Amino acid sequence: MKLVPIGKIRTSFRSKKVTPIQTTQSRETGRAEVFKKYQKGLDDLDGFSHIILIYWFHRSKGYSLKVTPFLDTVRRGLFSTRYPGRPNQIGISIVELLKRKGNILYVRGIDVLDNTPLLDIKPYLPQLNPQGKIKVGWLTGKIQKMKSKKGRKASHQSS
């Protein structure tokens, strides 16, 4: 398997400590700078209000199969969390697409460290996501706590 970055994500976030926990906690703007050789792939993206950025957690090192997520004090199975330290350090963020200028996408709601390698971009389509009653497992009753969390512990990066 081979992953090749298609660009870089540029933000004002230089450390994990000041980076928002999730996109819903951010009103910050940033840019997805797509390498020129992939620019034609951005055609027709302008009509979408939101996009999914898929990226590499380039500053995350190693992983553990049990972690303590930021909304809990209990160690949980890694795959029941959005913790950045993973066997394959892939992150996703759904962001608002403000505009496109050539090979640069201007976005709002970014929760990614500056200079993060961009792996892919997909349009966000709410109608194709699961509808109806969605269960959130151990996070039941804890999601509301995110509103009071501004930054993150140094061991976190968004997912």
CSV table of N, CA and C in Angstrom, one decimal:
chain,number,residue,atom,x,y,z
A,1,MET,N,0.9,-1.2,0.0
A,1,MET,CA,0.0,0.0,0.0
A,1,MET,C,0.9,1.2,0.0
A,2,LYS,N,0.5,2.2,-0.8
A,2,LYS,CA,1.3,3.4,-0.9
A,2,LYS,C,0.3,4.6,-0.8
A,3,LEU,N,0.6,5.5,0.1
A,3,LEU,CA,-0.2,6.8,0.2
A,3,LEU,C,0.7,7.9,-0.3
A,4,VAL,N,0.2,8.8,-1.1
A,4,VAL,CA,0.9,9.9,-1.6
A,4,VAL,C,0.1,11.2,-1.3
A,5,PRO,N,0.8,12.1,-0.6
A,5,PRO,CA,0.1,13.4,-0.3
A,5,PRO,C,-0.3,14.1,-1.6
A,6,ILE,N,-1.5,14.7,-1.6
A,6,ILE,CA,-1.9,15.5,-2.8
A,6,ILE,C,-1.7,17.0,-2.5
A,7,GLY,N,-1.3,17.3,-1.3
A,7,GLY,CA,-1.1,18.7,-0.9
A,7,GLY,C,-0.8,18.9,0.6
A,8,LYS,N,-1.0,20.1,1.1
A,8,LYS,CA,-0.8,20.4,2.5
A,8,LYS,C,-1.9,21.2,3.0
A,9,ILE,N,-2.2,21.0,4.3
A,9,ILE,CA,-3.3,21.8,5.0
A,9,ILE,C,-2.5,22.9,5.8
A,10,ARG,N,-2.9,24.1,5.5
A,10,ARG,CA,-2.3,25.3,6.2
A,10,ARG,C,-3.2,25.9,7.2
A,11,THR,N,-2.8,26.1,8.4
A,11,THR,CA,-3.6,26.7,9.5
A,11,THR,C,-2.7,27.5,10.3
A,12,SER,N,-3.3,28.2,11.3
A,12,SER,CA,-2.6,29.0,12.3
A,12,SER,C,-2.1,28.2,13.5
A,13,PHE,N,-2.5,26.9,13.5
A,13,PHE,CA,-2.2,26.0,14.6
A,13,PHE,C,-0.8,25.4,14.5
A,14,ARG,N,0.1,25.9,15.4
A,14,ARG,CA,1.5,25.4,15.4
A,14,ARG,C,1.7,24.3,16.4
A,15,SER,N,0.8,24.1,17.4
A,15,SER,CA,1.0,23.1,18.4
A,15,SER,C,-0.3,22.4,18.7
A,16,LYS,N,-0.2,21.1,19.1
A,16,LYS,CA,-1.4,20.3,19.4
A,16,LYS,C,-2.3,21.0,20.5
A,17,LYS,N,-1.6,21.6,21.4
A,17,LYS,CA,-2.2,22.1,22.6
A,17,LYS,C,-3.3,23.2,22.3
A,18,VAL,N,-3.1,24.0,21.2
A,18,VAL,CA,-4.0,25.1,20.9
A,18,VAL,C,-4.9,24.7,19.7
A,19,THR,N,-4.8,23.5,19.2
A,19,THR,CA,-5.7,23.1,18.1
A,19,THR,C,-7.0,22.7,18.6
A,20,PRO,N,-8.1,23.1,18.0
A,20,PRO,CA,-9.4,22.7,18.5
A,20,PRO,C,-9.6,21.2,18.5
A,21,ILE,N,-10.4,20.7,19.4
A,21,ILE,CA,-10.6,19.2,19.5
A,21,ILE,C,-11.3,18.6,18.3
A,22,GLN,N,-12.3,19.2,17.7
A,22,GLN,CA,-13.0,18.7,16.6
A,22,GLN,C,-13.4,19.9,15.7
A,23,THR,N,-13.9,19.7,14.5
A,23,THR,CA,-14.3,20.8,13.6
A,23,THR,C,-15.5,21.5,14.2
A,24,THR,N,-16.3,20.9,14.9
A,24,THR,CA,-17.5,21.6,15.5
A,24,THR,C,-17.1,22.6,16.6
A,25,GLN,N,-15.8,22.5,17.1
A,25,GLN,CA,-15.3,23.4,18.1
A,25,GLN,C,-14.5,24.5,17.5
A,26,SER,N,-14.5,24.6,16.1
A,26,SER,CA,-13.6,25.6,15.5
A,26,SER,C,-14.4,26.5,14.5
A,27,ARG,N,-14.1,27.7,14.5
A,27,ARG,CA,-14.6,28.7,13.5
A,27,ARG,C,-13.4,29.2,12.8
A,28,GLU,N,-12.2,28.7,13.0
A,28,GLU,CA,-11.0,29.1,12.4
A,28,GLU,C,-11.0,28.8,10.9
A,29,THR,N,-10.3,29.6,10.1
A,29,THR,CA,-10.2,29.4,8.7
A,29,THR,C,-8.8,28.8,8.4
A,30,GLY,N,-8.7,28.1,7.3
A,30,GLY,CA,-7.4,27.6,6.9
A,30,GLY,C,-7.5,27.3,5.4
A,31,ARG,N,-6.4,26.7,4.9
A,31,ARG,CA,-6.4,26.4,3.4
A,31,ARG,C,-5.9,25.0,3.2
A,32,ALA,N,-6.6,24.3,2.2
A,32,ALA,CA,-6.1,23.1,1.7
A,32,ALA,C,-5.4,23.4,0.4
A,33,GLU,N,-4.0,23.4,0.4
A,33,GLU,CA,-3.2,23.7,-0.8
A,33,GLU,C,-2.9,22.4,-1.5
A,34,VAL,N,-3.6,22.2,-2.6
A,34,VAL,CA,-3.4,21.0,-3.4
A,34,VAL,C,-2.3,21.2,-4.4
A,35,PHE,N,-1.4,20.3,-4.5
A,35,PHE,CA,-0.3,20.4,-5.5
A,35,PHE,C,-0.9,20.6,-6.9
A,36,LYS,N,-0.2,21.4,-7.7
A,36,LYS,CA,-0.7,21.8,-9.0
A,36,LYS,C,-1.0,20.6,-9.9
A,37,LYS,N,-0.2,19.5,-9.8
A,37,LYS,CA,-0.5,18.3,-10.6
A,37,LYS,C,-1.8,17.7,-10.3
A,38,TYR,N,-2.5,18.0,-9.2
A,38,TYR,CA,-3.8,17.4,-8.9
A,38,TYR,C,-4.9,18.5,-9.0
A,39,GLN,N,-4.6,19.7,-9.4
A,39,GLN,CA,-5.5,20.8,-9.5
A,39,GLN,C,-6.8,20.5,-10.3
A,40,LYS,N,-6.7,19.8,-11.4
A,40,LYS,CA,-7.9,19.5,-12.2
A,40,LYS,C,-8.9,18.7,-11.5
A,41,GLY,N,-8.4,17.9,-10.5
A,41,GLY,CA,-9.3,17.1,-9.7
A,41,GLY,C,-10.2,18.0,-8.8
A,42,LEU,N,-9.9,19.3,-8.7
A,42,LEU,CA,-10.8,20.2,-7.9
A,42,LEU,C,-11.9,20.7,-8.7
A,43,ASP,N,-11.9,20.5,-10.0
A,43,ASP,CA,-13.0,21.0,-10.8
A,43,ASP,C,-14.4,20.5,-10.3
A,44,ASP,N,-15.4,21.3,-10.3
A,44,ASP,CA,-16.8,21.0,-9.9
A,44,ASP,C,-17.0,20.9,-8.4
A,45,LEU,N,-15.9,21.2,-7.6
A,45,LEU,CA,-16.1,21.2,-6.2
A,45,LEU,C,-16.8,22.5,-5.6
A,46,ASP,N,-16.7,23.5,-6.4
A,46,ASP,CA,-17.2,24.8,-6.0
A,46,ASP,C,-18.7,24.8,-5.5
A,47,GLY,N,-19.5,24.0,-6.0
A,47,GLY,CA,-20.9,24.0,-5.6
A,47,GLY,C,-21.2,23.3,-4.3
A,48,PHE,N,-20.2,22.7,-3.6
A,48,PHE,CA,-20.5,22.0,-2.3
A,48,PHE,C,-20.2,23.0,-1.2
A,49,SER,N,-21.0,22.9,-0.1
A,49,SER,CA,-20.8,23.8,1.0
A,49,SER,C,-19.8,23.2,2.0
A,50,HIS,N,-19.7,21.9,2.0
A,50,HIS,CA,-18.7,21.2,2.9
A,50,HIS,C,-18.0,20.1,2.2
A,51,ILE,N,-16.7,19.9,2.7
A,51,ILE,CA,-15.9,18.9,2.1
A,51,ILE,C,-15.2,18.1,3.2
A,52,ILE,N,-14.8,16.9,2.9
A,52,ILE,CA,-14.1,16.0,3.9
A,52,ILE,C,-12.6,16.1,3.5
A,53,LEU,N,-11.8,16.5,4.4
A,53,LEU,CA,-10.4,16.4,4.3
A,53,LEU,C,-9.8,15.2,4.9
A,54,ILE,N,-9.1,14.4,4.2
A,54,ILE,CA,-8.4,13.2,4.7
A,54,ILE,C,-7.0,13.5,4.7
A,55,TYR,N,-6.3,13.2,5.9
A,55,TYR,CA,-5.0,13.7,6.1
A,55,TYR,C,-4.2,12.7,7.0
A,56,TRP,N,-2.9,13.0,7.0
A,56,TRP,CA,-2.0,12.1,7.8
A,56,TRP,C,-1.6,12.9,9.1
A,57,PHE,N,-1.8,12.2,10.3
A,57,PHE,CA,-1.4,12.8,11.5
A,57,PHE,C,0.2,12.8,11.6
A,58,HIS,N,0.8,13.7,10.9
A,58,HIS,CA,2.2,13.7,10.8
A,58,HIS,C,3.0,13.9,12.0
A,59,ARG,N,2.4,14.4,13.1
A,59,ARG,CA,3.1,14.6,14.3
A,59,ARG,C,2.7,13.7,15.4
A,60,SER,N,1.9,12.7,15.1
A,60,SER,CA,1.5,11.7,16.0
A,60,SER,C,2.5,10.5,16.0
A,61,LYS,N,2.9,10.1,17.1
A,61,LYS,CA,3.9,9.0,17.1
A,61,LYS,C,3.4,7.8,17.9
A,62,GLY,N,3.4,6.6,17.2
A,62,GLY,CA,3.0,5.4,17.9
A,62,GLY,C,1.6,5.3,18.2
A,63,TYR,N,1.2,4.2,18.8
A,63,TYR,CA,-0.2,4.0,19.2
A,63,TYR,C,-0.3,3.0,20.4
A,64,SER,N,-1.4,3.0,21.0
A,64,SER,CA,-1.8,2.1,22.1
A,64,SER,C,-3.2,1.6,21.8
A,65,LEU,N,-3.5,0.4,22.0
A,65,LEU,CA,-4.8,-0.1,21.7
A,65,LEU,C,-5.8,0.3,22.8
A,66,LYS,N,-5.4,0.8,23.9
A,66,LYS,CA,-6.2,1.4,25.0
A,66,LYS,C,-5.8,2.8,25.2
A,67,VAL,N,-6.7,3.8,25.2
A,67,VAL,CA,-6.4,5.2,25.4
A,67,VAL,C,-7.5,5.8,26.3
A,68,THR,N,-7.1,6.9,26.9
A,68,THR,CA,-8.1,7.7,27.6
A,68,THR,C,-8.5,8.9,26.8
A,69,PRO,N,-9.7,8.9,26.2
A,69,PRO,CA,-10.1,10.0,25.3
A,69,PRO,C,-10.3,11.3,26.1
A,70,PHE,N,-10.4,12.4,25.5
A,70,PHE,CA,-10.5,13.7,26.1
A,70,PHE,C,-11.8,13.9,26.8
A,71,LEU,N,-12.9,13.2,26.4
A,71,LEU,CA,-14.2,13.3,27.1
A,71,LEU,C,-14.4,12.3,28.2
A,72,ASP,N,-13.4,11.6,28.6
A,72,ASP,CA,-13.6,10.5,29.6
A,72,ASP,C,-12.3,10.4,30.5
A,73,THR,N,-12.5,9.6,31.5
A,73,THR,CA,-11.4,9.3,32.4
A,73,THR,C,-11.1,7.8,32.4
A,74,VAL,N,-11.9,7.1,31.6
A,74,VAL,CA,-11.8,5.6,31.5
A,74,VAL,C,-11.0,5.3,30.3
A,75,ARG,N,-10.1,4.3,30.4
A,75,ARG,CA,-9.3,3.8,29.2
A,75,ARG,C,-10.3,3.1,28.3
A,76,ARG,N,-10.3,3.4,27.0
A,76,ARG,CA,-11.2,2.8,26.1
A,76,ARG,C,-10.4,2.1,25.0
A,77,GLY,N,-11.1,1.3,24.2
A,77,GLY,CA,-10.4,0.7,23.0
A,77,GLY,C,-10.2,1.7,22.0
A,78,LEU,N,-9.0,1.8,21.4
A,78,LEU,CA,-8.6,2.8,20.5
A,78,LEU,C,-9.7,3.0,19.4
A,79,PHE,N,-10.2,1.9,18.9
A,79,PHE,CA,-11.1,2.1,17.7
A,79,PHE,C,-12.5,2.5,18.1
A,80,SER,N,-12.8,2.7,19.4
A,80,SER,CA,-14.0,3.3,19.8
A,80,SER,C,-13.8,4.8,20.1
A,81,THR,N,-12.7,5.4,19.7
A,81,THR,CA,-12.3,6.8,19.9
A,81,THR,C,-11.9,7.4,18.6
A,82,ARG,N,-11.7,8.7,18.7
A,82,ARG,CA,-11.1,9.5,17.6
A,82,ARG,C,-9.7,9.9,17.9
A,83,TYR,N,-9.1,9.2,18.8
A,83,TYR,CA,-7.7,9.5,19.2
A,83,TYR,C,-6.7,9.4,18.0
A,84,PRO,N,-5.8,10.4,17.9
A,84,PRO,CA,-4.9,10.4,16.7
A,84,PRO,C,-3.8,9.3,16.6
A,85,GLY,N,-3.4,8.8,17.8
A,85,GLY,CA,-2.3,7.8,17.7
A,85,GLY,C,-3.0,6.5,17.3
A,86,ARG,N,-2.7,6.1,16.1
A,86,ARG,CA,-3.4,4.9,15.5
A,86,ARG,C,-2.4,4.1,14.7
A,87,PRO,N,-2.7,2.8,14.4
A,87,PRO,CA,-1.8,2.1,13.5
A,87,PRO,C,-1.5,2.7,12.2
A,88,ASN,N,-2.6,3.2,11.6
A,88,ASN,CA,-2.5,4.1,10.4
A,88,ASN,C,-3.0,5.4,10.8
A,89,GLN,N,-2.1,6.4,10.8
A,89,GLN,CA,-2.4,7.7,11.4
A,89,GLN,C,-3.2,8.6,10.5
A,90,ILE,N,-4.4,8.2,10.1
A,90,ILE,CA,-5.2,8.9,9.2
A,90,ILE,C,-6.3,9.6,9.9
A,91,GLY,N,-6.4,10.9,9.6
A,91,GLY,CA,-7.5,11.8,10.2
A,91,GLY,C,-8.4,12.3,9.2
A,92,ILE,N,-9.6,12.6,9.6
A,92,ILE,CA,-10.6,13.2,8.7
A,92,ILE,C,-11.2,14.4,9.4
A,93,SER,N,-11.6,15.4,8.6
A,93,SER,CA,-12.3,16.6,9.1
A,93,SER,C,-13.3,17.0,8.1
A,94,ILE,N,-14.5,17.3,8.5
A,94,ILE,CA,-15.5,17.9,7.7
A,94,ILE,C,-15.5,19.4,7.9
A,95,VAL,N,-15.2,20.1,6.8
A,95,VAL,CA,-15.1,21.6,7.0
A,95,VAL,C,-16.0,22.3,5.9
A,96,GLU,N,-16.3,23.5,6.2
A,96,GLU,CA,-17.0,24.4,5.3
A,96,GLU,C,-16.1,24.9,4.2
A,97,LEU,N,-16.5,24.7,3.0
A,97,LEU,CA,-15.7,25.2,1.8
A,97,LEU,C,-16.2,26.6,1.5
A,98,LEU,N,-15.3,27.6,1.8
A,98,LEU,CA,-15.6,29.0,1.6
A,98,LEU,C,-15.5,29.4,0.1
A,99,LYS,N,-14.3,29.0,-0.5
A,99,LYS,CA,-14.1,29.3,-1.9
A,99,LYS,C,-12.9,28.5,-2.4
A,100,ARG,N,-12.8,28.5,-3.7
A,100,ARG,CA,-11.7,27.9,-4.4
A,100,ARG,C,-11.0,29.0,-5.2
A,101,LYS,N,-9.7,29.0,-5.1
A,101,LYS,CA,-8.9,29.9,-6.0
A,101,LYS,C,-7.8,29.1,-6.5
A,102,GLY,N,-7.9,28.6,-7.8
A,102,GLY,CA,-6.9,27.8,-8.4
A,102,GLY,C,-6.8,26.5,-7.7
A,103,ASN,N,-5.6,26.2,-7.1
A,103,ASN,CA,-5.3,25.0,-6.4
A,103,ASN,C,-5.5,25.1,-4.9
A,104,ILE,N,-6.1,26.2,-4.5
A,104,ILE,CA,-6.2,26.4,-3.0
A,104,ILE,C,-7.7,26.4,-2.6
A,105,LEU,N,-8.1,25.7,-1.6
A,105,LEU,CA,-9.4,25.7,-1.1
A,105,LEU,C,-9.4,26.4,0.3
A,106,TYR,N,-10.2,27.4,0.4
A,106,TYR,CA,-10.3,28.1,1.7
A,106,TYR,C,-11.4,27.5,2.5
A,107,VAL,N,-11.2,27.2,3.7
A,107,VAL,CA,-12.1,26.5,4.5
A,107,VAL,C,-12.3,27.1,5.9
A,108,ARG,N,-13.5,26.8,6.5
A,108,ARG,CA,-13.7,27.2,7.9
A,108,ARG,C,-14.1,26.0,8.7
A,109,GLY,N,-13.7,26.1,10.0
A,109,GLY,CA,-14.0,25.0,10.9
A,109,GLY,C,-12.8,24.0,11.0
A,110,ILE,N,-11.6,24.5,10.7
A,110,ILE,CA,-10.5,23.6,10.6
A,110,ILE,C,-10.0,23.2,12.0
A,111,ASP,N,-9.5,22.0,12.2
A,111,ASP,CA,-9.0,21.5,13.4
A,111,ASP,C,-7.7,20.7,13.2
A,112,VAL,N,-6.9,21.2,12.4
A,112,VAL,CA,-5.7,20.5,12.0
A,112,VAL,C,-4.4,21.3,12.2
A,113,LEU,N,-3.3,20.7,12.5
A,113,LEU,CA,-2.1,21.3,12.6
A,113,LEU,C,-1.6,21.9,11.3
A,114,ASP,N,-0.9,23.0,11.3
A,114,ASP,CA,-0.3,23.6,10.1
A,114,ASP,C,0.7,22.6,9.5
A,115,ASN,N,0.7,22.6,8.2
A,115,ASN,CA,1.6,21.8,7.3
A,115,ASN,C,1.2,20.3,7.3
A,116,THR,N,0.0,19.9,7.7
A,116,THR,CA,-0.4,18.5,7.7
A,116,THR,C,-0.5,18.0,6.3
A,117,PRO,N,0.0,16.9,6.0
A,117,PRO,CA,-0.1,16.3,4.6
A,117,PRO,C,-1.5,15.9,4.3
A,118,LEU,N,-2.0,16.4,3.2
A,118,LEU,CA,-3.4,16.2,2.7
A,118,LEU,C,-3.3,14.9,1.8
A,119,LEU,N,-4.2,13.9,2.1
A,119,LEU,CA,-4.2,12.7,1.4
A,119,LEU,C,-5.3,12.6,0.3
A,120,ASP,N,-6.5,13.2,0.7
A,120,ASP,CA,-7.6,13.2,-0.2
A,120,ASP,C,-8.7,14.2,0.2
A,121,ILE,N,-9.6,14.5,-0.7
A,121,ILE,CA,-10.7,15.4,-0.5
A,121,ILE,C,-11.9,14.7,-1.1
A,122,LYS,N,-13.0,14.8,-0.4
A,122,LYS,CA,-14.3,14.3,-0.9
A,122,LYS,C,-15.4,15.3,-0.5
A,123,PRO,N,-16.4,15.4,-1.4
A,123,PRO,CA,-17.5,16.2,-1.0
A,123,PRO,C,-18.3,15.6,0.1
A,124,TYR,N,-18.8,16.4,1.0
A,124,TYR,CA,-19.7,16.0,2.1
A,124,TYR,C,-21.1,15.9,1.6
A,125,LEU,N,-21.7,14.8,1.8
A,125,LEU,CA,-23.1,14.6,1.3
A,125,LEU,C,-24.0,14.1,2.4
A,126,PRO,N,-24.7,14.9,3.2
A,126,PRO,CA,-25.4,14.5,4.3
A,126,PRO,C,-26.5,13.5,4.0
A,127,GLN,N,-27.0,13.5,2.8
A,127,GLN,CA,-28.1,12.6,2.4
A,127,GLN,C,-27.5,11.1,2.3
A,128,LEU,N,-26.2,11.0,2.1
A,128,LEU,CA,-25.7,9.7,2.0
A,128,LEU,C,-25.1,9.1,3.3
A,129,ASN,N,-25.2,9.9,4.3
A,129,ASN,CA,-24.8,9.4,5.6
A,129,ASN,C,-25.9,8.8,6.3
A,130,PRO,N,-25.7,7.9,7.3
A,130,PRO,CA,-26.8,7.2,8.0
A,130,PRO,C,-27.8,8.2,8.6
A,131,GLN,N,-29.1,7.9,8.4
A,131,GLN,CA,-30.2,8.7,8.9
A,131,GLN,C,-30.8,7.9,10.1
A,132,GLY,N,-31.7,8.6,10.8
A,132,GLY,CA,-32.5,7.9,11.9
A,132,GLY,C,-31.7,8.0,13.2
A,133,LYS,N,-32.0,7.0,14.0
A,133,LYS,CA,-31.5,6.9,15.3
A,133,LYS,C,-30.0,6.4,15.3
A,134,ILE,N,-29.1,7.3,15.7
A,134,ILE,CA,-27.7,7.0,15.7
A,134,ILE,C,-27.2,6.8,17.1
A,135,LYS,N,-26.6,5.7,17.4
A,135,LYS,CA,-26.0,5.4,18.8
A,135,LYS,C,-24.6,5.9,18.8
A,136,VAL,N,-24.2,6.4,20.0
A,136,VAL,CA,-22.8,6.9,20.1
A,136,VAL,C,-22.1,6.2,21.3
A,137,GLY,N,-22.5,5.0,21.6
A,137,GLY,CA,-21.8,4.2,22.5
A,137,GLY,C,-21.5,4.9,23.9
A,138,TRP,N,-20.2,4.7,24.3
A,138,TRP,CA,-19.8,5.2,25.6
A,138,TRP,C,-19.8,6.8,25.7
A,139,LEU,N,-20.0,7.4,24.5
A,139,LEU,CA,-20.1,8.9,24.5
A,139,LEU,C,-21.4,9.4,24.8
A,140,THR,N,-22.4,8.5,25.0
A,140,THR,CA,-23.8,9.0,25.3
A,140,THR,C,-23.7,9.9,26.6
A,141,GLY,N,-24.2,11.1,26.4
A,141,GLY,CA,-24.3,12.1,27.5
A,141,GLY,C,-23.0,12.9,27.7
A,142,LYS,N,-21.9,12.6,26.9
A,142,LYS,CA,-20.7,13.2,27.0
A,142,LYS,C,-20.4,14.2,25.9
A,143,ILE,N,-21.0,14.1,24.8
A,143,ILE,CA,-20.8,15.0,23.7
A,143,ILE,C,-21.0,16.5,24.0
A,144,GLN,N,-22.0,16.7,24.9
A,144,GLN,CA,-22.3,18.1,25.3
A,144,GLN,C,-21.1,18.8,26.0
A,145,LYS,N,-20.2,18.0,26.6
A,145,LYS,CA,-19.1,18.5,27.3
A,145,LYS,C,-18.1,19.1,26.3
A,146,MET,N,-18.1,18.8,25.1
A,146,MET,CA,-17.2,19.3,24.1
A,146,MET,C,-17.3,20.8,24.0
A,147,LYS,N,-18.5,21.4,24.2
A,147,LYS,CA,-18.7,22.8,24.1
A,147,LYS,C,-17.9,23.6,25.1
A,148,SER,N,-17.5,23.0,26.2
A,148,SER,CA,-16.7,23.7,27.2
A,148,SER,C,-15.2,23.4,27.0
A,149,LYS,N,-14.8,22.6,26.1
A,149,LYS,CA,-13.4,22.3,25.8
A,149,LYS,C,-12.9,23.1,24.7
A,150,LYS,N,-11.9,24.0,24.9
A,150,LYS,CA,-11.4,24.9,23.9
A,150,LYS,C,-10.1,24.3,23.2
A,151,GLY,N,-9.2,23.8,23.9
A,151,GLY,CA,-8.0,23.3,23.3
A,151,GLY,C,-7.9,21.8,23.5
A,152,ARG,N,-6.7,21.3,23.6
A,152,ARG,CA,-6.5,19.8,23.8
A,152,ARG,C,-5.3,19.6,24.6
A,153,LYS,N,-5.2,18.4,25.2
A,153,LYS,CA,-3.9,18.0,25.9
A,153,LYS,C,-2.9,17.9,24.8
A,154,ALA,N,-1.7,18.0,25.2
A,154,ALA,CA,-0.6,17.9,24.2
A,154,ALA,C,-0.5,16.6,23.5
A,155,SER,N,-1.1,15.5,24.0
A,155,SER,CA,-1.0,14.2,23.3
A,155,SER,C,-2.1,14.0,22.2
A,156,HIS,N,-3.0,15.0,22.0
A,156,HIS,CA,-4.1,14.9,21.1
A,156,HIS,C,-3.8,15.7,19.8
A,157,GLN,N,-4.4,15.2,18.7
A,157,GLN,CA,-4.5,15.9,17.5
A,157,GLN,C,-5.9,15.5,17.0
A,158,SER,N,-6.6,16.4,16.2
A,158,SER,CA,-7.9,16.1,15.8
A,158,SER,C,-8.0,14.8,14.9
A,159,SER,N,-9.2,14.3,14.7
A,159,SER,CA,-9.4,13.2,13.8
A,159,SER,C,-10.6,13.5,12.9
